[in-house]
Amino acid sequence: MDELTLVERLRSEVPEDPDVSAAERRWRDRALAAGTAGGADAPARRRRPRRPLLLSGVAAAACATVGATVVATYRPAEPPPPPAAVGALLDQAADRAGTDPVPRPDQFVYQDTIELRRVMNTGRWYKDRNQSWISVDGSRTGLVRLKNWIRPRPDEGVPPDGDSVLKPCGQVPPIERPYLGDVPADPDALLRLLATSGDGTRAERQWEAVIDLIDRPAPPAVRAALFRAIARISGVRLASDSVDAVGRHGVAVTRTRDGVREELVFDPVTHRYLGTRNVVTRSSDQLGKRGSTLFASAVVRTEIVDKVPEPVPGAEISNC
């Protein structure tokens, strides 16, 4: 049996209309638990949860088998080249990022981020401001300060205002630290590292990691390498217009899966990274109508500082 016949046979075993409703419910439950809709006891420092691959059991098994057959035969040794426009934009963004100042190990990076989030099951938006003071070498106590800009309703479970004190990092792996100082400043090494955890294909794992890392402060060389690595992830595309959480328009590097297009927004003139946006591409009861925005962020200020403000009384204590 030749390989194309085998692929067709395996494809025929996948239902034409696989039921993904259970997977969508799992995504919703995981998002709620991780802080997309928040919990009354949710910590002040939050990262956007990674979304699992939405496939039914039958479809996942069949796709995994087909993928193994085709990839073993046809996948090139190196990632395919990115679309020229994506590569050009991210090269410009990397060149710009490489000119940023380098902090000393004993300093902190201050970052001011605005986030817009849609409360699950209500459609109401809430907006928060997340200020962070992150130790560069991880040996000093940092701080995250969260402030909601709307008054949450009791049933919405929006994370409360307040300060979270970040303990020194100790032996935390470099990729899990708030400051990415020890992450490789080489695109090839970064691509290998980005693929070491997460769900789905290699490209999906890499993109998941990018979404987790993109808003964290990093040395200029690491941030430049990250942008160049993103250009080599399979499936990335360029959108001519996007908008971040404070209304700044820009061009976006995007990747779509599970009915959501995730966008990394860049200033079209300076090529500075601005923020993110998640847009529904396939209508569903859980995610809403096609074209609606689920989430947006905006990095409005970043600077190197020598000190951290005093936390408010009763501040939470969080791990690095």
mmCIF file of C-alpha atoms in Angstrom:
data_model
loop_
_atom_site.group_PDB
_atom_site.id
_atom_site.type_symbol
_atom_site.label_atom_id
_atom_site.label_comp_id
_atom_site.label_asym_id
_atom_site.label_seq_id
_atom_site.Cartn_x
_atom_site.Cartn_y
_atom_site.Cartn_z
ATOM 1 C CA MET A 1 0.000 0.000 0.000
ATOM 2 C CA ASP A 2 1.521 3.343 -1.014
ATOM 3 C CA GLU A 3 1.621 6.240 1.468
ATOM 4 C CA LEU A 4 -1.038 8.370 -0.221
ATOM 5 C CA THR A 5 -3.496 5.472 -0.148
ATOM 6 C CA LEU A 6 -2.705 4.943 3.536
ATOM 7 C CA VAL A 7 -3.347 8.602 4.296
ATOM 8 C CA GLU A 8 -6.700 8.494 2.494
ATOM 9 C CA ARG A 9 -7.680 5.372 4.436
ATOM 10 C CA LEU A 10 -6.784 6.978 7.752
ATOM 11 C CA ARG A 11 -8.633 10.144 6.806
ATOM 12 C CA SER A 12 -11.760 8.143 6.055
ATOM 13 C CA GLU A 13 -11.788 6.905 9.644
ATOM 14 C CA VAL A 14 -12.192 10.437 11.009
ATOM 15 C CA PRO A 15 -15.846 11.546 11.349
ATOM 16 C CA GLU A 16 -16.825 14.206 8.847
ATOM 17 C CA ASP A 17 -18.253 16.360 11.627
ATOM 18 C CA PRO A 18 -16.341 15.505 14.820
ATOM 19 C CA ASP A 19 -18.025 16.655 18.019
ATOM 20 C CA VAL A 20 -15.764 19.213 19.653
ATOM 21 C CA SER A 21 -18.319 20.525 22.131
ATOM 22 C CA ALA A 22 -16.789 18.577 25.003
ATOM 23 C CA ALA A 23 -13.350 19.918 24.136
ATOM 24 C CA GLU A 24 -14.742 23.442 23.998
ATOM 25 C CA ARG A 25 -16.244 22.934 27.436
ATOM 26 C CA ARG A 26 -12.841 21.770 28.690
ATOM 27 C CA TRP A 27 -11.264 24.919 27.229
ATOM 28 C CA ARG A 28 -13.869 27.075 28.959
ATOM 29 C CA ASP A 29 -13.436 25.288 32.296
ATOM 30 C CA ARG A 30 -9.665 25.532 32.085
ATOM 31 C CA ALA A 31 -9.826 29.215 31.197
ATOM 32 C CA LEU A 32 -12.153 29.906 34.111
ATOM 33 C CA ALA A 33 -9.916 28.023 36.519
ATOM 34 C CA ALA A 34 -6.749 29.704 35.268
ATOM 35 C CA GLY A 35 -8.046 33.241 35.597
ATOM 36 C CA THR A 36 -9.640 34.210 32.301
ATOM 37 C CA ALA A 37 -12.821 34.751 34.225
ATOM 38 C CA GLY A 38 -10.920 34.738 37.469
ATOM 39 C CA GLY A 39 -11.698 33.377 40.869
ATOM 40 C CA ALA A 40 -12.225 35.156 44.113
ATOM 41 C CA ASP A 41 -8.877 33.827 45.304
ATOM 42 C CA ALA A 42 -7.021 34.258 42.003
ATOM 43 C CA PRO A 43 -3.493 35.683 42.472
ATOM 44 C CA ALA A 44 -2.705 39.223 41.425
ATOM 45 C CA ARG A 45 0.034 38.146 39.019
ATOM 46 C CA ARG A 46 -1.558 36.325 36.104
ATOM 47 C CA ARG A 47 -0.491 34.936 32.780
ATOM 48 C CA ARG A 48 -2.920 34.136 30.024
ATOM 49 C CA PRO A 49 -3.689 30.430 30.135
ATOM 50 C CA ARG A 50 -2.519 28.247 27.308
ATOM 51 C CA ARG A 51 -5.393 26.794 25.324
ATOM 52 C CA PRO A 52 -5.419 23.036 24.755
ATOM 53 C CA LEU A 53 -5.868 21.594 21.296
ATOM 54 C CA LEU A 54 -9.602 21.265 20.599
ATOM 55 C CA LEU A 55 -10.014 17.823 19.027
ATOM 56 C CA SER A 56 -12.314 14.960 19.833
ATOM 57 C CA GLY A 57 -10.679 11.705 20.893
ATOM 58 C CA VAL A 58 -11.267 10.030 17.529
ATOM 59 C CA ALA A 59 -10.053 13.009 15.527
ATOM 60 C CA ALA A 60 -6.993 13.483 17.740
ATOM 61 C CA ALA A 61 -5.971 9.863 17.412
ATOM 62 C CA ALA A 62 -6.463 9.803 13.662
ATOM 63 C CA CYS A 63 -4.661 13.095 13.138
ATOM 64 C CA ALA A 64 -1.763 11.910 15.260
ATOM 65 C CA THR A 65 -1.461 8.769 13.146
ATOM 66 C CA VAL A 66 -1.723 10.650 9.858
ATOM 67 C CA GLY A 67 0.778 13.209 11.110
ATOM 68 C CA ALA A 68 3.246 10.482 12.027
ATOM 69 C CA THR A 69 2.955 8.904 8.589
ATOM 70 C CA VAL A 70 3.236 12.081 6.552
ATOM 71 C CA VAL A 71 5.815 13.842 8.711
ATOM 72 C CA ALA A 72 8.172 10.899 8.727
ATOM 73 C CA THR A 73 8.257 10.961 4.935
ATOM 74 C CA TYR A 74 7.841 14.585 3.899
ATOM 75 C CA ARG A 75 8.853 16.949 6.711
ATOM 76 C CA PRO A 76 12.037 18.861 5.825
ATOM 77 C CA ALA A 77 14.956 18.863 8.236
ATOM 78 C CA GLU A 78 14.620 22.619 8.751
ATOM 79 C CA PRO A 79 11.438 24.706 9.253
ATOM 80 C CA PRO A 80 10.097 26.117 5.994
ATOM 81 C CA PRO A 81 10.999 29.748 5.349
ATOM 82 C CA PRO A 82 8.437 32.271 6.680
ATOM 83 C CA PRO A 83 6.347 34.388 4.348
ATOM 84 C CA ALA A 84 8.599 37.238 3.235
ATOM 85 C CA ALA A 85 6.455 39.953 4.814
ATOM 86 C CA VAL A 86 6.413 38.234 8.217
ATOM 87 C CA GLY A 87 10.151 37.681 8.174
ATOM 88 C CA ALA A 88 10.831 41.273 7.135
ATOM 89 C CA LEU A 89 8.618 42.723 9.872
ATOM 90 C CA LEU A 90 10.127 40.571 12.598
ATOM 91 C CA ASP A 91 13.670 41.299 11.422
ATOM 92 C CA GLN A 92 12.885 45.006 11.767
ATOM 93 C CA ALA A 93 11.327 44.410 15.199
ATOM 94 C CA ALA A 94 14.411 42.435 16.249
ATOM 95 C CA ASP A 95 16.771 45.169 15.041
ATOM 96 C CA ARG A 96 14.773 47.761 16.995
ATOM 97 C CA ALA A 97 14.629 45.616 20.149
ATOM 98 C CA GLY A 98 18.375 45.090 19.983
ATOM 99 C CA THR A 99 18.969 48.807 20.588
ATOM 100 C CA ASP A 100 17.231 48.850 23.991
ATOM 101 C CA PRO A 101 19.386 49.496 27.086
ATOM 102 C CA VAL A 102 20.756 46.528 29.029
ATOM 103 C CA PRO A 103 19.923 46.546 32.769
ATOM 104 C CA ARG A 104 22.447 45.689 35.458
ATOM 105 C CA PRO A 105 21.914 42.432 37.398
ATOM 106 C CA ASP A 106 21.043 44.394 40.559
ATOM 107 C CA GLN A 107 18.305 46.446 38.871
ATOM 108 C CA PHE A 108 14.613 45.905 38.139
ATOM 109 C CA VAL A 109 12.547 46.180 34.977
ATOM 110 C CA TYR A 110 9.326 48.132 35.489
ATOM 111 C CA GLN A 111 6.505 47.292 33.090
ATOM 112 C CA ASP A 112 3.044 48.852 32.891
ATOM 113 C CA THR A 113 0.506 46.692 31.035
ATOM 114 C CA ILE A 114 -3.190 47.235 30.316
ATOM 115 C CA GLU A 115 -5.439 44.219 29.727
ATOM 116 C CA LEU A 116 -8.984 43.963 28.401
ATOM 117 C CA ARG A 117 -10.877 40.749 29.084
ATOM 118 C CA ARG A 118 -14.373 39.534 28.345
ATOM 119 C CA VAL A 119 -16.056 37.934 31.340
ATOM 120 C CA MET A 120 -17.145 34.438 30.378
ATOM 121 C CA ASN A 121 -20.906 33.805 30.097
ATOM 122 C CA THR A 122 -21.824 37.490 30.535
ATOM 123 C CA GLY A 123 -20.128 39.213 27.595
ATOM 124 C CA ARG A 124 -19.174 42.126 29.869
ATOM 125 C CA TRP A 125 -15.677 43.557 29.569
ATOM 126 C CA TYR A 126 -13.350 44.386 32.373
ATOM 127 C CA LYS A 127 -10.097 46.281 32.206
ATOM 128 C CA ASP A 128 -7.117 46.017 34.507
ATOM 129 C CA ARG A 129 -3.749 47.662 34.936
ATOM 130 C CA ASN A 130 -0.861 45.360 35.798
ATOM 131 C CA GLN A 131 2.316 47.061 37.035
ATOM 132 C CA SER A 132 5.348 44.902 37.705
ATOM 133 C CA TRP A 133 8.830 45.445 39.110
ATOM 134 C CA ILE A 134 10.897 42.400 38.131
ATOM 135 C CA SER A 135 14.356 41.575 39.483
ATOM 136 C CA VAL A 136 16.839 41.227 36.624
ATOM 137 C CA ASP A 137 18.979 38.486 38.186
ATOM 138 C CA GLY A 138 16.073 36.948 40.134
ATOM 139 C CA SER A 139 17.814 37.324 43.489
ATOM 140 C CA ARG A 140 15.768 40.261 44.764
ATOM 141 C CA THR A 141 12.172 40.637 45.858
ATOM 142 C CA GLY A 142 9.886 42.021 43.162
ATOM 143 C CA LEU A 143 6.331 43.333 43.092
ATOM 144 C CA VAL A 144 3.196 43.097 40.959
ATOM 145 C CA ARG A 145 0.357 45.605 41.467
ATOM 146 C CA LEU A 146 -3.095 44.918 39.987
ATOM 147 C CA LYS A 147 -5.858 47.500 39.658
ATOM 148 C CA ASN A 148 -9.271 46.821 38.081
ATOM 149 C CA TRP A 149 -10.848 49.762 36.276
ATOM 150 C CA ILE A 150 -14.444 48.582 36.636
ATOM 151 C CA ARG A 151 -16.284 47.344 39.690
ATOM 152 C CA PRO A 152 -16.780 43.585 39.326
ATOM 153 C CA ARG A 153 -20.120 41.974 40.054
ATOM 154 C CA PRO A 154 -20.267 39.205 42.655
ATOM 155 C CA ASP A 155 -20.874 36.436 40.106
ATOM 156 C CA GLU A 156 -18.008 37.453 37.795
ATOM 157 C CA GLY A 157 -15.107 36.382 39.987
ATOM 158 C CA VAL A 158 -12.762 39.112 38.725
ATOM 159 C CA PRO A 159 -9.353 38.900 40.464
ATOM 160 C CA PRO A 160 -9.176 41.443 43.279
ATOM 161 C CA ASP A 161 -7.069 44.573 43.374
ATOM 162 C CA GLY A 162 -3.886 44.432 45.366
ATOM 163 C CA ASP A 163 -0.151 43.820 45.535
ATOM 164 C CA SER A 164 1.697 40.548 45.145
ATOM 165 C CA VAL A 165 5.246 40.321 46.458
ATOM 166 C CA LEU A 166 7.480 38.114 44.290
ATOM 167 C CA LYS A 167 10.023 36.086 46.205
ATOM 168 C CA PRO A 168 13.543 35.583 44.770
ATOM 169 C CA CYS A 169 13.643 32.928 42.073
ATOM 170 C CA GLY A 170 16.167 30.465 43.494
ATOM 171 C CA GLN A 171 16.423 27.396 41.234
ATOM 172 C CA VAL A 172 13.464 28.207 38.970
ATOM 173 C CA PRO A 173 14.239 27.212 35.325
ATOM 174 C CA PRO A 174 15.170 30.231 33.154
ATOM 175 C CA ILE A 175 12.118 29.959 30.882
ATOM 176 C CA GLU A 176 9.778 30.102 33.904
ATOM 177 C CA ARG A 177 11.280 33.252 35.421
ATOM 178 C CA PRO A 178 9.565 36.637 35.132
ATOM 179 C CA TYR A 179 12.738 38.097 33.561
ATOM 180 C CA LEU A 180 14.121 36.036 30.685
ATOM 181 C CA GLY A 181 17.754 36.845 31.382
ATOM 182 C CA ASP A 182 19.133 33.313 31.011
ATOM 183 C CA VAL A 183 17.072 32.221 27.999
ATOM 184 C CA PRO A 184 19.220 31.577 24.878
ATOM 185 C CA ALA A 185 19.781 34.645 22.707
ATOM 186 C CA ASP A 186 19.863 32.498 19.572
ATOM 187 C CA PRO A 187 16.805 31.832 17.353
ATOM 188 C CA ASP A 188 17.688 28.175 16.687
ATOM 189 C CA ALA A 189 18.215 27.402 20.366
ATOM 190 C CA LEU A 190 15.050 29.284 21.260
ATOM 191 C CA LEU A 191 12.979 27.301 18.739
ATOM 192 C CA ARG A 192 14.175 24.061 20.300
ATOM 193 C CA LEU A 193 13.400 25.356 23.797
ATOM 194 C CA LEU A 194 9.944 26.621 22.816
ATOM 195 C CA ALA A 195 8.980 23.156 21.580
ATOM 196 C CA THR A 196 9.801 21.305 24.812
ATOM 197 C CA SER A 197 6.397 21.663 26.475
ATOM 198 C CA GLY A 198 2.747 22.262 25.685
ATOM 199 C CA ASP A 199 0.186 20.531 23.476
ATOM 200 C CA GLY A 200 -0.171 19.765 19.788
ATOM 201 C CA THR A 201 2.333 19.852 16.963
ATOM 202 C CA ARG A 202 5.820 21.275 17.229
ATOM 203 C CA ALA A 203 4.651 24.590 15.738
ATOM 204 C CA GLU A 204 1.675 24.742 18.110
ATOM 205 C CA ARG A 205 3.917 24.116 21.112
ATOM 206 C CA GLN A 206 6.307 26.820 19.959
ATOM 207 C CA TRP A 207 3.503 29.318 19.453
ATOM 208 C CA GLU A 208 1.970 28.515 22.858
ATOM 209 C CA ALA A 209 5.319 29.266 24.465
ATOM 210 C CA VAL A 210 5.632 32.528 22.529
ATOM 211 C CA ILE A 211 2.230 33.680 23.807
ATOM 212 C CA ASP A 212 3.379 32.893 27.347
ATOM 213 C CA LEU A 213 6.720 34.710 26.981
ATOM 214 C CA ILE A 214 5.958 37.670 24.735
ATOM 215 C CA ASP A 215 4.951 40.131 27.482
ATOM 216 C CA ARG A 216 7.775 39.244 29.864
ATOM 217 C CA PRO A 217 10.768 41.586 30.040
ATOM 218 C CA ALA A 218 13.998 40.245 28.546
ATOM 219 C CA PRO A 219 17.486 41.433 27.597
ATOM 220 C CA PRO A 220 17.588 43.126 24.182
ATOM 221 C CA ALA A 221 19.487 40.225 22.598
ATOM 222 C CA VAL A 222 16.959 37.664 23.881
ATOM 223 C CA ARG A 223 13.976 39.706 22.704
ATOM 224 C CA ALA A 224 15.567 40.130 19.268
ATOM 225 C CA ALA A 225 16.194 36.379 19.060
ATOM 226 C CA LEU A 226 12.598 35.666 20.101
ATOM 227 C CA PHE A 227 11.228 37.839 17.293
ATOM 228 C CA ARG A 228 13.431 36.098 14.729
ATOM 229 C CA ALA A 229 12.404 32.707 16.080
ATOM 230 C CA ILE A 230 8.704 33.593 15.768
ATOM 231 C CA ALA A 231 9.205 34.237 12.045
ATOM 232 C CA ARG A 232 10.228 30.601 11.591
ATOM 233 C CA ILE A 233 7.224 29.024 13.293
ATOM 234 C CA SER A 234 5.054 27.254 10.760
ATOM 235 C CA GLY A 235 1.662 28.854 10.155
ATOM 236 C CA VAL A 236 2.441 32.454 11.133
ATOM 237 C CA ARG A 237 0.815 35.121 8.966
ATOM 238 C CA LEU A 238 0.730 38.901 8.697
ATOM 239 C CA ALA A 239 -2.365 41.045 9.306
ATOM 240 C CA SER A 240 -2.232 44.583 7.952
ATOM 241 C CA ASP A 241 -4.285 46.087 10.790
ATOM 242 C CA SER A 242 -4.802 45.197 14.424
ATOM 243 C CA VAL A 243 -5.355 47.156 17.616
ATOM 244 C CA ASP A 244 -4.043 46.704 21.151
ATOM 245 C CA ALA A 245 -5.819 47.224 24.466
ATOM 246 C CA VAL A 246 -5.340 51.008 24.483
ATOM 247 C CA GLY A 247 -6.440 51.544 20.896
ATOM 248 C CA ARG A 248 -3.065 51.745 19.167
ATOM 249 C CA HIS A 249 -3.241 50.372 15.634
ATOM 250 C CA GLY A 250 -0.467 48.323 14.142
ATOM 251 C CA VAL A 251 0.473 45.393 11.949
ATOM 252 C CA ALA A 252 0.226 41.944 13.504
ATOM 253 C CA VAL A 253 1.958 38.594 13.300
ATOM 254 C CA THR A 254 -0.809 36.013 13.742
ATOM 255 C CA ARG A 255 -1.473 32.334 14.096
ATOM 256 C CA THR A 256 -4.902 30.688 14.190
ATOM 257 C CA ARG A 257 -6.172 27.505 15.809
ATOM 258 C CA ASP A 258 -9.215 26.253 17.670
ATOM 259 C CA GLY A 259 -11.310 29.093 16.251
ATOM 260 C CA VAL A 260 -9.155 31.892 17.677
ATOM 261 C CA ARG A 261 -6.619 34.102 15.873
ATOM 262 C CA GLU A 262 -3.868 35.246 18.235
ATOM 263 C CA GLU A 263 -2.197 38.481 17.162
ATOM 264 C CA LEU A 264 1.121 40.054 18.175
ATOM 265 C CA VAL A 265 0.811 43.760 17.400
ATOM 266 C CA PHE A 266 3.752 45.930 16.262
ATOM 267 C CA ASP A 267 3.988 49.645 15.549
ATOM 268 C CA PRO A 268 4.001 49.970 11.737
ATOM 269 C CA VAL A 269 6.619 52.758 11.820
ATOM 270 C CA THR A 270 8.983 52.043 14.724
ATOM 271 C CA HIS A 271 8.382 48.240 14.744
ATOM 272 C CA ARG A 272 8.169 48.273 18.539
ATOM 273 C CA TYR A 273 6.089 45.492 20.067
ATOM 274 C CA LEU A 274 2.805 46.983 21.346
ATOM 275 C CA GLY A 275 0.672 44.137 22.723
ATOM 276 C CA THR A 276 -1.680 41.318 21.763
ATOM 277 C CA ARG A 277 -5.215 40.612 20.635
ATOM 278 C CA ASN A 278 -7.262 37.398 20.403
ATOM 279 C CA VAL A 279 -10.075 37.341 17.821
ATOM 280 C CA VAL A 280 -12.743 34.668 17.275
ATOM 281 C CA THR A 281 -12.573 33.179 13.764
ATOM 282 C CA ARG A 282 -15.253 30.512 14.186
ATOM 283 C CA SER A 283 -18.493 31.268 16.026
ATOM 284 C CA SER A 284 -19.411 29.082 18.996
ATOM 285 C CA ASP A 285 -21.521 29.282 22.140
ATOM 286 C CA GLN A 286 -18.419 29.354 24.328
ATOM 287 C CA LEU A 287 -16.295 31.860 22.385
ATOM 288 C CA GLY A 288 -18.959 34.078 20.817
ATOM 289 C CA LYS A 289 -19.434 35.438 17.326
ATOM 290 C CA ARG A 290 -16.840 35.407 14.589
ATOM 291 C CA GLY A 291 -14.859 38.650 14.585
ATOM 292 C CA SER A 292 -15.371 39.395 18.282
ATOM 293 C CA THR A 293 -12.381 40.085 20.518
ATOM 294 C CA LEU A 294 -11.737 37.816 23.508
ATOM 295 C CA PHE A 295 -8.679 39.497 24.960
ATOM 296 C CA ALA A 296 -6.277 42.362 24.306
ATOM 297 C CA SER A 297 -3.180 43.681 26.037
ATOM 298 C CA ALA A 298 -0.922 46.710 25.674
ATOM 299 C CA VAL A 299 2.552 47.295 27.073
ATOM 300 C CA VAL A 300 2.389 51.043 27.661
ATOM 301 C CA ARG A 301 5.648 51.617 29.501
ATOM 302 C CA THR A 302 8.903 49.774 30.189
ATOM 303 C CA GLU A 303 11.921 51.171 32.001
ATOM 304 C CA ILE A 304 14.900 50.141 34.106
ATOM 305 C CA VAL A 305 14.715 51.179 37.778
ATOM 306 C CA ASP A 306 16.811 50.730 40.913
ATOM 307 C CA LYS A 307 14.102 50.288 43.545
ATOM 308 C CA VAL A 308 10.725 48.651 44.125
ATOM 309 C CA PRO A 309 7.833 50.473 45.858
ATOM 310 C CA GLU A 310 6.709 49.349 49.269
ATOM 311 C CA PRO A 311 3.835 46.854 48.988
ATOM 312 C CA VAL A 312 0.481 47.736 50.495
ATOM 313 C CA PRO A 313 -0.372 46.209 53.893
ATOM 314 C CA GLY A 314 -1.664 42.665 53.548
ATOM 315 C CA ALA A 315 0.042 42.046 50.208
ATOM 316 C CA GLU A 316 0.100 38.445 48.985
ATOM 317 C CA ILE A 317 3.379 36.532 48.813
ATOM 318 C CA SER A 318 3.972 34.766 45.503
ATOM 319 C CA ASN A 319 6.689 32.536 44.148
ATOM 320 C CA CYS A 320 8.984 33.900 41.465
#
